[in-house]
Amino acid sequence: MDARGPVDRREHRPTEPLGARLRRETSELARATRTSVGVTGPAAQLSDCGKRTSEGLFRLIAALAALSWLALVPVCRLVALALLLQGRHRCSADPG
């Protein structure tokens, strides 16, 4: 025991993210003490937000691509039709 309290001498994997390690250790503490324990604060919230954002990124990109395609198809058709009709109009207006 230390002046600050009990010292945990367990080895931690250096590549294990802090948030995951804290959640694992707090769940162990909650089971051992039969209490409710949680990890909170700005860092935990940012981690959760980043995780959820990365999970939905593919759907967001797919939705934006589909909406862009739906918006650009009519515009491209109108431009192509205008160019086609302009070319026909010039040809039919030539005296000859």
Tab-separated table of C-alpha atoms in Angstrom:
chain	number	residue	atom	x	y	z
A	1	MET	CA	0.000	0.000	0.000
A	2	ASP	CA	1.148	3.513	-0.855
A	3	ALA	CA	0.379	6.846	0.838
A	4	ARG	CA	-2.105	7.478	-2.001
A	5	GLY	CA	-3.811	4.146	-1.553
A	6	PRO	CA	-3.389	0.634	-2.950
A	7	VAL	CA	-0.987	0.308	-5.840
A	8	ASP	CA	-1.943	-1.848	-8.803
A	9	ARG	CA	1.115	-3.781	-9.981
A	10	ARG	CA	-0.551	-5.458	-12.989
A	11	GLU	CA	1.199	-5.183	-16.309
A	12	HIS	CA	-0.565	-3.165	-18.979
A	13	ARG	CA	-0.082	-3.578	-22.679
A	14	PRO	CA	1.421	-0.323	-24.020
A	15	THR	CA	-0.628	-0.547	-27.222
A	16	GLU	CA	-3.922	-0.900	-25.379
A	17	PRO	CA	-5.898	2.352	-25.672
A	18	LEU	CA	-6.445	4.127	-22.382
A	19	GLY	CA	-10.217	4.328	-22.781
A	20	ALA	CA	-10.547	0.594	-23.397
A	21	ARG	CA	-8.301	-0.192	-20.447
A	22	LEU	CA	-10.248	2.124	-18.139
A	23	ARG	CA	-13.573	0.623	-19.208
A	24	ARG	CA	-12.248	-2.896	-18.633
A	25	GLU	CA	-10.814	-2.049	-15.227
A	26	THR	CA	-13.907	-0.136	-14.092
A	27	SER	CA	-16.144	-3.048	-15.053
A	28	GLU	CA	-13.925	-5.329	-12.961
A	29	LEU	CA	-14.145	-2.848	-10.076
A	30	ALA	CA	-17.916	-2.646	-10.405
A	31	ARG	CA	-18.248	-6.429	-10.251
A	32	ALA	CA	-15.880	-6.688	-7.283
A	33	THR	CA	-17.594	-3.944	-5.264
A	34	ARG	CA	-21.132	-4.496	-6.557
A	35	THR	CA	-21.446	-0.835	-7.443
A	36	SER	CA	-22.064	1.222	-10.544
A	37	VAL	CA	-18.888	2.594	-12.118
A	38	GLY	CA	-18.403	4.577	-15.313
A	39	VAL	CA	-15.795	6.379	-17.372
A	40	THR	CA	-16.782	9.935	-18.204
A	41	GLY	CA	-15.363	13.312	-19.051
A	42	PRO	CA	-14.303	15.176	-22.190
A	43	ALA	CA	-11.790	12.549	-23.318
A	44	ALA	CA	-14.323	9.712	-23.039
A	45	GLN	CA	-16.967	11.758	-24.859
A	46	LEU	CA	-14.532	12.656	-27.644
A	47	SER	CA	-13.541	9.021	-27.999
A	48	ASP	CA	-17.183	7.927	-28.247
A	49	CYS	CA	-17.963	10.694	-30.740
A	50	GLY	CA	-14.983	9.765	-32.913
A	51	LYS	CA	-15.938	6.104	-32.859
A	52	ARG	CA	-19.532	6.787	-33.875
A	53	THR	CA	-18.459	9.215	-36.585
A	54	SER	CA	-16.068	6.726	-38.146
A	55	GLU	CA	-18.738	4.009	-38.050
A	56	GLY	CA	-21.198	6.131	-40.046
A	57	LEU	CA	-18.684	7.662	-42.453
A	58	PHE	CA	-19.284	5.139	-45.252
A	59	ARG	CA	-23.045	5.724	-45.147
A	60	LEU	CA	-22.530	9.484	-45.229
A	61	ILE	CA	-20.225	9.285	-48.257
A	62	ALA	CA	-22.625	6.929	-50.055
A	63	ALA	CA	-25.591	9.221	-49.358
A	64	LEU	CA	-23.722	12.297	-50.584
A	65	ALA	CA	-22.632	10.487	-53.738
A	66	ALA	CA	-26.184	9.351	-54.460
A	67	LEU	CA	-27.634	12.821	-53.887
A	68	SER	CA	-24.952	14.400	-56.071
A	69	TRP	CA	-25.665	11.905	-58.825
A	70	LEU	CA	-29.411	12.526	-58.608
A	71	ALA	CA	-28.851	16.280	-58.803
A	72	LEU	CA	-26.303	16.199	-61.633
A	73	VAL	CA	-28.064	13.774	-63.996
A	74	PRO	CA	-30.884	16.209	-64.904
A	75	VAL	CA	-28.421	19.087	-65.238
A	76	CYS	CA	-26.170	17.107	-67.571
A	77	ARG	CA	-29.169	15.984	-69.631
A	78	LEU	CA	-30.343	19.574	-70.003
A	79	VAL	CA	-26.903	20.752	-71.094
A	80	ALA	CA	-26.569	17.903	-73.587
A	81	LEU	CA	-30.073	18.528	-74.949
A	82	ALA	CA	-29.390	22.255	-75.294
A	83	LEU	CA	-26.162	21.604	-77.203
A	84	LEU	CA	-27.867	19.041	-79.422
A	85	LEU	CA	-30.775	21.360	-80.237
A	86	GLN	CA	-28.459	24.305	-80.816
A	87	GLY	CA	-26.462	22.262	-83.344
A	88	ARG	CA	-29.642	21.185	-85.180
A	89	HIS	CA	-30.975	24.718	-85.200
A	90	ARG	CA	-27.787	26.036	-86.855
A	91	CYS	CA	-27.859	23.299	-89.466
A	92	SER	CA	-31.509	23.870	-90.378
A	93	ALA	CA	-31.070	27.662	-90.534
A	94	ASP	CA	-28.288	27.534	-93.106
A	95	PRO	CA	-29.457	28.787	-96.500
A	96	GLY	CA	-28.652	26.371	-99.025
